[in-house]
XYZ file of C-alpha atoms in Angstrom:
653
model
C -5.792 33.437 -8.877
C -3.695 31.965 -11.712
C -0.494 32.209 -9.673
C -2.206 30.462 -6.761
C -3.465 27.763 -9.100
C 0.122 27.079 -10.161
C 1.630 27.481 -6.699
C -0.383 24.688 -5.051
C 0.744 21.906 -7.415
C 4.315 23.216 -7.218
C 4.237 22.986 -3.418
C 2.949 19.405 -3.674
C 5.586 18.459 -6.254
C 8.364 20.023 -4.141
C 7.330 18.141 -0.999
C 6.969 14.913 -2.962
C 10.432 15.398 -4.440
C 12.048 15.836 -1.023
C 10.251 13.020 0.815
C 9.506 10.449 -1.882
C 12.106 10.746 -4.642
C 15.451 11.464 -2.974
C 16.641 9.605 0.130
C 13.489 7.474 0.227
C 14.386 5.906 -3.137
C 17.943 5.020 -2.179
C 17.739 3.778 1.401
C 17.178 1.439 3.062
C 17.877 -1.435 0.663
C 14.993 -3.605 -0.457
C 13.644 -5.764 2.349
C 13.220 -9.510 2.441
C 9.763 -10.897 1.637
C 7.302 -8.990 -0.603
C 9.578 -6.004 -1.231
C 12.426 -7.901 -2.894
C 10.229 -10.749 -4.195
C 8.224 -8.291 -6.302
C 11.377 -6.538 -7.490
C 12.857 -9.914 -8.443
C 9.701 -10.811 -10.403
C 10.150 -7.608 -12.421
C 13.868 -8.336 -12.945
C 13.091 -11.842 -14.208
C 10.666 -10.339 -16.724
C 13.670 -8.744 -18.399
C 15.859 -11.818 -18.037
C 13.248 -14.162 -19.531
C 11.824 -11.647 -22.042
C 8.389 -12.830 -20.867
C 5.937 -10.056 -19.962
C 2.942 -12.386 -19.710
C 3.703 -15.033 -17.069
C 5.319 -13.798 -13.881
C 8.219 -15.782 -12.417
C 9.957 -15.627 -9.033
C 13.226 -17.505 -8.645
C 12.549 -19.281 -11.937
C 9.139 -20.618 -10.817
C 5.712 -19.515 -12.028
C 4.312 -16.764 -9.807
C 0.638 -16.850 -10.731
C -1.156 -15.041 -7.937
C -0.551 -11.403 -8.916
C -1.751 -9.007 -11.607
C 1.062 -7.603 -13.776
C 0.913 -3.795 -13.878
C 3.212 -3.124 -10.910
C 5.777 -5.554 -12.321
C 5.502 -4.070 -15.818
C 6.225 -0.623 -14.392
C 9.199 -1.859 -12.357
C 10.613 -3.840 -15.284
C 10.296 -0.742 -17.486
C 12.133 1.262 -14.828
C 14.891 -1.366 -14.747
C 15.172 -1.246 -18.536
C 15.584 2.550 -18.508
C 17.665 3.106 -15.360
C 19.233 -0.300 -14.715
C 18.401 -2.875 -12.051
C 18.711 -1.339 -8.597
C 16.976 -0.202 -5.439
C 15.967 3.264 -6.658
C 14.660 1.968 -9.987
C 12.517 -0.594 -8.148
C 10.911 2.103 -5.995
C 10.517 4.779 -8.671
C 7.139 3.593 -10.089
C 5.490 3.741 -6.658
C 7.045 7.142 -5.977
C 5.562 8.467 -9.225
C 2.257 6.853 -8.266
C 2.189 8.865 -5.035
C 2.900 12.082 -6.948
C 0.072 11.390 -9.379
C -2.275 10.483 -6.517
C -1.450 13.681 -4.613
C -2.112 15.839 -7.694
C -5.366 14.002 -8.425
C -6.769 14.398 -4.893
C -5.768 18.090 -4.995
C -7.671 18.592 -8.258
C -10.608 16.447 -7.099
C -11.023 18.281 -3.783
C -10.573 21.693 -5.413
C -13.245 20.952 -8.024
C -15.616 19.106 -5.701
C -15.562 21.630 -2.867
C -15.217 24.811 -4.930
C -17.890 26.652 -6.902
C -20.196 24.123 -8.516
C -20.796 26.256 -11.582
C -21.900 29.673 -12.842
C -24.771 31.371 -11.097
C -27.895 32.533 -12.871
C -27.790 36.146 -14.011
C -29.503 38.720 -11.841
C -31.167 42.025 -12.686
C -29.643 43.661 -9.669
C -26.027 44.805 -9.968
C -25.639 44.662 -6.198
C -26.917 41.070 -6.101
C -24.586 40.196 -9.004
C -21.612 41.639 -7.103
C -22.588 39.724 -3.981
C -22.893 36.565 -6.056
C -19.416 37.102 -7.513
C -18.014 37.611 -4.008
C -19.687 34.408 -2.821
C -18.322 32.509 -5.824
C -14.833 33.839 -5.167
C -15.096 32.777 -1.517
C -16.261 29.298 -2.507
C -13.448 29.001 -5.044
C -10.952 30.033 -2.363
C -12.391 27.428 -0.014
C -12.153 24.771 -2.727
C -8.563 25.753 -3.519
C -7.636 25.481 0.143
C -9.392 22.107 0.433
C -7.382 20.922 -2.579
C -4.128 22.091 -1.009
C -4.991 20.385 2.277
C -5.892 17.166 0.471
C -2.526 17.040 -1.295
C -0.593 17.889 1.879
C -2.469 15.356 4.005
C -1.957 12.603 1.470
C 1.798 13.195 1.224
C 2.231 13.517 4.992
C -0.020 10.638 6.085
C 1.878 7.805 7.735
C -0.005 5.030 5.903
C 0.745 6.286 2.384
C 4.406 6.828 3.263
C 5.104 3.581 5.090
C 3.290 1.309 2.617
C 5.183 2.762 -0.303
C 8.433 1.717 1.405
C 7.478 -1.786 0.212
C 6.882 -2.586 -3.459
C 3.233 -3.589 -3.094
C 0.539 -2.453 -5.557
C -1.940 -0.889 -3.111
C -0.902 2.725 -3.761
C -1.571 2.096 -7.472
C -4.999 0.745 -6.534
C -5.630 4.068 -4.752
C -4.612 6.030 -7.843
C -6.824 4.173 -10.343
C -9.755 4.108 -7.907
C -9.446 7.843 -7.269
C -9.234 8.616 -10.987
C -12.235 6.408 -11.768
C -14.376 8.026 -9.050
C -13.209 11.462 -10.231
C -14.379 10.624 -13.763
C -17.722 9.466 -12.401
C -18.115 12.596 -10.253
C -17.476 14.771 -13.306
C -20.227 12.925 -15.200
C -22.578 13.698 -12.314
C -21.997 17.395 -12.927
C -23.430 16.981 -16.450
C -27.000 16.189 -17.390
C -25.788 14.324 -20.503
C -22.359 12.827 -19.743
C -19.808 12.892 -22.532
C -18.216 9.685 -23.773
C -14.593 10.646 -22.875
C -15.338 10.720 -19.134
C -17.198 7.399 -19.282
C -14.370 5.852 -21.264
C -11.904 7.318 -18.760
C -13.790 5.554 -15.963
C -13.620 2.269 -17.902
C -9.912 2.740 -18.617
C -9.131 3.306 -14.930
C -11.120 0.191 -13.988
C -9.145 -1.819 -16.543
C -5.829 -0.506 -15.221
C -6.962 -1.290 -11.685
C -7.886 -4.878 -12.542
C -4.414 -5.207 -14.085
C -2.986 -3.868 -10.816
C -4.700 -6.007 -8.173
C -7.276 -8.257 -9.715
C -11.030 -8.150 -9.394
C -11.226 -5.531 -6.654
C -10.089 -3.134 -9.382
C -13.595 -3.329 -10.813
C -15.579 -4.377 -7.721
C -14.649 -1.229 -5.787
C -15.430 1.488 -8.385
C -18.551 -0.256 -9.723
C -19.827 -0.961 -6.196
C -19.243 2.627 -5.060
C -20.910 4.097 -8.144
C -23.940 1.800 -7.960
C -24.503 2.532 -4.273
C -24.209 6.262 -4.881
C -26.682 6.138 -7.753
C -29.128 4.055 -5.723
C -28.965 6.416 -2.740
C -29.283 9.565 -4.843
C -31.581 8.457 -7.702
C -33.381 5.307 -6.620
C -33.611 2.114 -8.654
C -35.374 3.542 -11.703
C -33.184 6.603 -11.751
C -30.090 4.396 -11.477
C -31.109 2.309 -14.490
C -31.903 5.420 -16.505
C -28.595 7.020 -15.559
C -26.582 3.918 -16.429
C -28.047 4.043 -19.933
C -26.659 7.572 -20.300
C -23.115 6.534 -19.288
C -22.237 4.957 -22.653
C -22.223 1.403 -21.207
C -21.410 -0.482 -24.421
C -18.573 1.813 -25.474
C -17.206 1.797 -21.915
C -17.348 -2.003 -21.786
C -15.461 -2.170 -25.078
C -12.721 0.157 -23.749
C -12.463 -1.924 -20.592
C -12.134 -5.202 -22.496
C -9.633 -3.818 -24.999
C -7.293 -2.879 -22.134
C -7.960 -5.611 -19.571
C -8.715 -8.723 -21.629
C -5.497 -9.351 -23.651
C -3.235 -10.169 -20.713
C -5.863 -12.387 -19.078
C -6.316 -14.347 -22.304
C -2.590 -14.688 -23.001
C -1.639 -15.842 -19.515
C -4.501 -18.351 -19.412
C -3.279 -19.848 -22.702
C 0.338 -19.881 -21.507
C -0.477 -21.660 -18.233
C -3.072 -24.404 -18.830
C -4.032 -27.153 -16.402
C -1.406 -29.858 -16.079
C -2.154 -33.529 -15.340
C -5.209 -34.429 -13.272
C -5.720 -32.051 -10.337
C -8.568 -32.650 -7.927
C -11.777 -30.677 -7.595
C -13.276 -28.760 -4.674
C -15.620 -30.924 -2.616
C -17.940 -30.480 0.361
C -17.515 -33.206 2.971
C -18.925 -33.426 6.507
C -19.839 -29.758 6.591
C -16.480 -28.501 5.337
C -15.128 -27.430 1.966
C -12.123 -29.464 0.873
C -9.784 -27.689 -1.555
C -7.541 -30.003 -3.618
C -3.805 -29.889 -2.964
C -1.539 -30.001 -6.020
C 0.970 -32.753 -6.564
C 3.989 -32.867 -8.853
C 2.709 -32.569 -12.433
C -0.952 -32.256 -11.378
C -1.959 -28.616 -11.041
C -4.832 -26.406 -12.104
C -3.936 -23.760 -14.655
C -3.756 -20.020 -14.155
C -7.497 -19.432 -14.611
C -8.459 -21.648 -11.659
C -5.568 -20.564 -9.459
C -6.005 -16.833 -10.084
C -9.782 -16.419 -10.074
C -10.898 -19.280 -7.822
C -7.998 -19.729 -5.422
C -6.608 -16.189 -5.199
C -9.900 -14.310 -5.291
C -12.859 -16.427 -4.192
C -11.129 -18.855 -1.830
C -8.886 -16.156 -0.334
C -11.958 -14.041 0.420
C -13.597 -17.086 2.059
C -10.389 -17.968 3.959
C -10.076 -21.283 2.068
C -7.102 -20.458 -0.148
C -4.268 -22.957 -0.573
C -1.663 -22.918 0.734
C -2.688 -21.587 4.144
C 0.488 -19.531 4.412
C -1.160 -16.266 5.393
C -2.667 -14.661 8.458
C -5.450 -12.140 8.860
C -5.494 -8.966 10.928
C -8.179 -8.975 13.669
C -11.173 -6.841 12.729
C -10.810 -4.343 15.585
C -7.139 -3.848 14.702
C -7.965 -3.456 11.003
C -10.339 -0.571 11.769
C -8.259 0.860 14.610
C -5.087 1.082 12.556
C -6.920 3.467 10.231
C -6.313 6.147 12.867
C -2.581 5.368 12.778
C -2.332 5.473 8.975
C -3.974 8.927 8.920
C -2.114 10.405 11.884
C -2.049 13.237 12.889
C -5.018 14.084 10.667
C -7.121 11.260 12.122
C -7.911 13.624 15.002
C -10.309 15.398 12.606
C -11.698 12.196 11.086
C -14.911 11.835 13.075
C -15.906 15.463 12.535
C -15.169 15.041 8.828
C -17.322 11.908 8.585
C -20.151 13.698 10.407
C -20.402 16.096 7.441
C -21.627 13.227 5.228
C -25.458 13.308 5.050
C -25.862 9.731 6.300
C -29.443 10.189 7.581
C -30.676 11.866 4.417
C -29.088 9.075 2.379
C -30.807 6.373 4.434
C -34.146 8.223 4.237
C -33.631 8.592 0.471
C -34.204 12.335 0.820
C -33.237 14.678 -2.008
C -29.605 15.812 -1.934
C -28.134 18.949 -3.428
C -24.843 18.836 -5.358
C -22.625 19.350 -2.340
C -24.500 16.750 -0.308
C -24.344 14.311 -3.222
C -20.563 14.787 -3.392
C -20.249 14.179 0.338
C -22.415 11.080 0.012
C -20.089 9.787 -2.714
C -17.050 10.369 -0.478
C -18.721 8.622 2.449
C -19.702 5.566 0.402
C -16.216 5.425 -1.090
C -14.599 5.574 2.367
C -16.790 2.835 3.827
C -16.925 0.399 0.896
C -13.366 -1.045 1.086
C -13.475 -1.165 4.882
C -16.756 -3.093 4.967
C -15.723 -5.300 2.038
C -12.622 -6.544 3.842
C -14.415 -6.777 7.177
C -16.027 -9.989 5.902
C -12.865 -11.584 4.513
C -9.222 -12.185 5.297
C -7.399 -8.890 5.530
C -4.018 -7.250 5.936
C -3.481 -3.884 7.586
C -2.615 -2.159 4.292
C -5.935 -3.189 2.717
C -7.380 0.074 4.112
C -5.401 2.160 1.605
C -8.194 2.416 -1.038
C -10.363 4.188 1.565
C -7.733 6.805 2.430
C -8.174 9.252 -0.511
C -11.873 9.693 0.279
C -11.207 10.150 3.998
C -8.387 12.584 3.236
C -10.646 14.733 1.053
C -13.364 14.754 3.728
C -10.811 15.868 6.327
C -9.519 18.513 3.911
C -13.042 19.872 3.437
C -13.614 20.114 7.194
C -10.297 21.902 7.731
C -11.088 24.318 4.906
C -14.514 25.106 6.338
C -12.984 25.661 9.764
C -10.459 28.114 8.300
C -13.218 29.925 6.368
C -15.307 30.256 9.526
C -12.380 31.671 11.507
C -11.478 34.211 8.805
C -15.085 35.376 8.367
C -15.605 35.766 12.152
C -18.915 33.949 11.746
C -21.089 33.481 14.831
C -21.653 30.874 16.140
C -18.193 29.562 15.285
C -18.867 25.885 15.996
C -16.131 24.555 13.701
C -13.516 26.847 15.218
C -14.440 25.739 18.741
C -14.317 22.085 17.649
C -10.894 22.684 16.091
C -9.630 24.245 19.318
C -10.790 21.230 21.314
C -9.179 18.844 18.830
C -5.932 20.809 19.062
C -5.910 20.257 22.838
C -6.330 16.509 22.286
C -3.521 16.552 19.735
C -1.298 18.465 22.146
C -2.002 15.890 24.862
C -1.087 12.999 22.541
C 1.898 14.904 21.176
C 3.144 15.599 24.701
C 2.659 11.960 25.701
C 4.557 10.740 22.621
C 7.305 13.298 23.280
C 7.584 12.189 26.913
C 7.895 8.547 25.806
C 10.522 9.438 23.184
C 12.643 11.427 25.615
C 12.204 8.793 28.323
C 13.890 6.245 26.071
C 16.503 8.829 25.114
C 17.424 9.377 28.756
C 17.236 5.758 29.920
C 18.849 4.019 26.942
C 22.545 3.667 26.279
C 23.954 4.803 22.922
C 24.534 1.916 20.565
C 28.108 0.680 20.322
C 29.846 1.086 16.944
C 29.170 -1.825 14.570
C 26.634 -3.220 17.013
C 24.305 -5.879 15.534
C 20.802 -4.685 16.421
C 19.409 -8.221 16.125
C 21.388 -9.257 19.222
C 19.373 -6.796 21.347
C 15.900 -7.743 20.130
C 13.349 -9.962 21.802
C 11.786 -12.000 19.010
C 7.999 -12.283 18.636
C 7.562 -14.546 15.583
C 3.783 -14.677 16.076
C 3.633 -10.999 15.026
C 5.672 -11.319 11.829
C 2.557 -11.803 9.685
C 1.978 -8.059 10.160
C 3.782 -5.675 7.856
C 6.766 -4.379 9.825
C 5.761 -6.767 12.613
C 9.473 -7.182 13.391
C 9.391 -3.722 14.987
C 7.458 -5.310 17.861
C 10.745 -7.035 18.759
C 12.089 -3.683 19.992
C 12.759 -3.367 23.711
C 14.420 -0.844 26.019
C 17.885 -2.315 25.320
C 17.495 -1.779 21.587
C 16.157 1.773 21.855
C 19.674 3.129 22.217
C 20.158 2.550 18.493
C 17.223 4.851 17.701
C 18.254 7.993 19.544
C 18.181 10.250 16.457
C 14.700 9.214 15.247
C 13.401 9.331 18.832
C 14.692 12.872 19.294
C 13.289 13.985 15.947
C 9.925 12.378 16.748
C 9.669 14.164 20.085
C 10.735 17.520 18.651
C 8.397 17.274 15.634
C 5.285 16.139 17.496
C 5.546 18.487 20.453
C 6.492 21.575 18.436
C 3.792 20.989 15.829
C 0.958 20.202 18.239
C 1.880 23.081 20.561
C 2.029 25.570 17.682
C -1.238 24.232 16.245
C -2.961 24.595 19.618
C -1.748 28.167 20.152
C -2.592 29.230 16.601
C -6.084 27.752 16.783
C -6.716 29.589 20.029
C -5.628 32.728 18.149
C -8.236 31.952 15.432
C -5.592 31.069 12.832
C -6.422 27.476 11.905
C -4.815 27.706 8.454
C -1.419 28.465 9.986
C -2.078 25.744 12.560
C -2.667 23.224 9.775
C 0.601 24.181 8.106
C 2.443 23.596 11.385
C 0.769 20.202 11.713
C 1.890 19.407 8.182
C 5.462 20.281 9.104
C 5.269 18.092 12.205
C 3.840 15.210 10.169
C 6.697 15.424 7.673
C 9.170 15.559 10.553
C 7.654 12.353 11.907
C 7.904 10.724 8.457
C 11.592 11.612 8.369
C 12.012 10.049 11.810
C 10.148 6.935 10.647
C 12.447 6.688 7.637
C 15.547 6.989 9.827
C 14.142 4.325 12.139
C 13.459 1.992 9.222
C 16.978 2.556 7.921
C 18.487 1.693 11.324
C 16.266 -1.385 11.633
C 16.779 -2.516 8.032
C 19.666 -4.966 8.683
C 17.116 -7.103 10.538
C 14.678 -6.910 7.598
C 17.049 -7.384 4.655
C 19.856 -9.736 3.627
C 21.616 -7.247 1.354
C 24.550 -6.892 3.737
C 25.106 -10.652 3.452
C 24.808 -10.504 -0.330
C 27.426 -7.734 -0.450
C 29.910 -9.894 1.464
C 29.674 -12.984 -0.749
C 29.217 -11.171 -4.079
C 32.990 -10.798 -4.809
C 33.545 -14.548 -4.307
C 30.416 -15.833 -6.052
C 30.885 -17.809 -9.273
C 28.159 -18.877 -11.709
C 28.541 -22.565 -10.772
C 28.271 -21.890 -7.008
C 25.062 -22.965 -5.253
C 23.080 -20.668 -2.959
C 20.687 -22.341 -0.530
C 18.096 -20.664 1.702
C 17.265 -22.619 4.838
C 13.575 -21.789 5.150
C 11.109 -19.976 2.922
C 12.401 -18.185 -0.157
C 10.859 -14.931 1.083
C 13.031 -14.963 4.232
C 16.194 -14.308 2.205
C 14.793 -13.125 -1.110
C 17.058 -10.068 -1.299
C 19.894 -12.494 -2.107
C 18.247 -13.302 -5.423
C 17.675 -9.652 -6.375
C 21.033 -8.167 -5.368
C 23.090 -11.136 -6.569
C 20.989 -11.345 -9.761
C 20.331 -15.041 -9.231
C 17.008 -16.673 -10.141
C 18.101 -20.164 -9.097
C 18.314 -20.056 -5.298
C 17.835 -23.497 -3.767
C 15.374 -23.980 -0.918
C 15.820 -26.309 2.070
C 12.836 -26.920 4.390
C 10.862 -24.077 2.816
C 8.634 -25.351 0.023
C 5.762 -22.974 0.713
C 4.356 -19.519 0.119
C 5.034 -17.849 -3.251
C 7.026 -20.749 -4.744
C 4.672 -23.471 -3.560
C 2.038 -23.756 -6.291
C 4.266 -22.981 -9.268
C 6.761 -25.527 -7.979
C 4.368 -28.358 -8.914
C 4.341 -27.532 -12.630
C 6.245 -30.133 -14.668
C 8.818 -27.616 -15.947
C 9.602 -26.154 -12.513
C 13.361 -26.170 -11.768
C 14.586 -28.701 -9.191
C 15.549 -26.266 -6.448
C 13.885 -27.833 -3.404
C 16.506 -29.650 -1.359
C 16.175 -32.557 1.046
C 18.715 -33.415 3.707
C 20.171 -36.047 1.386
C 20.546 -33.794 -1.664
C 21.886 -30.922 0.428
C 24.615 -33.162 1.859
C 25.518 -34.421 -1.617
C 26.054 -30.818 -2.709
C 27.836 -29.886 0.531
C 30.435 -32.594 -0.074
C 30.468 -32.134 -3.854
C 32.840 -30.207 -6.112
C 30.976 -26.880 -6.050
C 31.012 -24.207 -3.398
C 27.752 -23.963 -1.469
C 26.523 -20.878 0.400
C 23.832 -21.602 3.004
C 21.656 -18.718 4.282
C 19.754 -19.195 7.508
C 18.351 -17.432 10.533
C 20.743 -17.687 13.483
C 17.869 -18.904 15.670
C 17.429 -21.971 13.436
C 19.225 -25.218 14.280
C 21.902 -26.065 11.758
C 21.074 -28.793 9.238
C 22.970 -32.036 9.784
C 25.767 -31.392 7.332
C 28.530 -33.816 6.473
C 31.977 -32.341 6.472
C 33.063 -28.991 7.805
C 31.114 -25.755 7.615
C 32.467 -22.206 7.823
C 30.579 -19.117 8.991
C 31.302 -16.336 6.496
C 29.153 -13.569 7.992
C 26.535 -12.960 10.677
C 24.380 -9.826 10.509
C 20.845 -8.819 11.367
C 20.070 -12.164 12.975
C 21.042 -14.021 9.789
C 24.172 -15.834 8.725
C 25.787 -17.402 5.688
C 27.764 -20.612 5.986
C 29.830 -22.346 3.326
C 31.442 -25.697 2.702
C 34.650 -23.854 1.784
C 36.704 -21.488 3.957
C 36.740 -17.816 3.080
């Protein structure tokens, strides 16, 4: 038993090491937009020696909580500024999350505690055998939970970008784990309650108010469903509320106080008004801006939720797509999702019937899974906002798979779970075969990419889809598929082999082996996805352009981005420049901070750009090749074109 207890975490650590901390750290380079913007914010923390107010390109960046940037800046300080150091904190977050869900599932779905002593030796032996079987089931559920989390497409793909949502998952999972442990005790100890408060504080420092709204909302709903209103109030009194509040404030309050003091209101900004049935949100003007407190809590939280945030530089994923993509982020394990959710005692919860410990745990998982999804169903949303629901869904799927394996090994009759698993395996085989057919169709009908071919020249642009994460992949067409022959072949081989083996093994009443084959196929698909992202990356990053101009760049040279800063933000990170000039792109992340009186003068007009173009300094102009050239006086020279982007200069190479 002890060796098995050590072996499971070692398996998880080994798989994490291979898929999250080797090639995935180094390639592809950071991408334009959020990926490199967030890395640049962390780099500027070190440059400015300011760990309170965030800055991007020298301008206040007030909309984000700091913990992700603190972790990245610390990584830069230890390992140096680079791609791998930027990604390391999120990679470690995934490792911690995988180990936590393994421990949570093992504890939650194993033996709930010691049995009462019995006078009969035979009954005592039977009880010990039952406890051992339950512990084995819990251990297997823990292993499945860790494997599913590491191999799920959503966790992998959304940690290819330096966004804080995986950290949100970690703190939320730890906080709910602490709460669940208190529910196993009649008189909860203070350390667990303080641990819950600490995780909430770290979560609010990771992504704002949802860091406390999610865990508190989930806990309150669970208490209300399992204990009623009076029981909830009585239980809350036992959870050391005043000490927990003090722990929370000691961790969460200092940064909020310091940044509010460092960024007060400037000038005379307007106030929100209600006119002719519509809310009017004031627009800032130069020198007249609300301070951090208004911008962060009112604009970034309340107004964003109500779809009134300024500036309106964001899109929202349609509701049906938001829910439907959940099946993609959990693939291939989403095939078991509906059976896993059916194990939650929804009817007993709604009838307020008494629940035993196992049912109470399942109720907690169900509430946890639904809360983030329903919360964002009534607001603006991005496709990665589903991530906080994934750990709960993963543990529910792990429990179902463990029960199915137990039923098959015990030869129980009727074997309803085994039959359901066999039917699901047929569905998976059908989808795996269809995906394999599509992959090999493109392999046969596409021409191999020519050496040094620019992928961007083969794409059919769909700019309306770029608000989606990785929306540029929708530009792919049959002409471009020739560049993806290796990932296509690996995808087809992984999906067909895994689903076929899983189907055959389930028909042979060996679901545990089938699950391990599915895990292998899922990791094969993740490798294919990584290769595909690496091939596509020149379209998503400007690092190749930065590498070309880096040897010729002097401190007095001027770099100009034609468009939004985010479109070419990798230039700032890889060239270590926090003074990129912006032409026709005063929006998005640099918009609000750019109105503060001390904001650097980096926003160019046609007049100022031409003065610099004909001036004494060398100017490098980044732009998308689909954009019309600015009306520039004098000659211009194209230095490099790559990935649908180009850099021009007022001096020859």
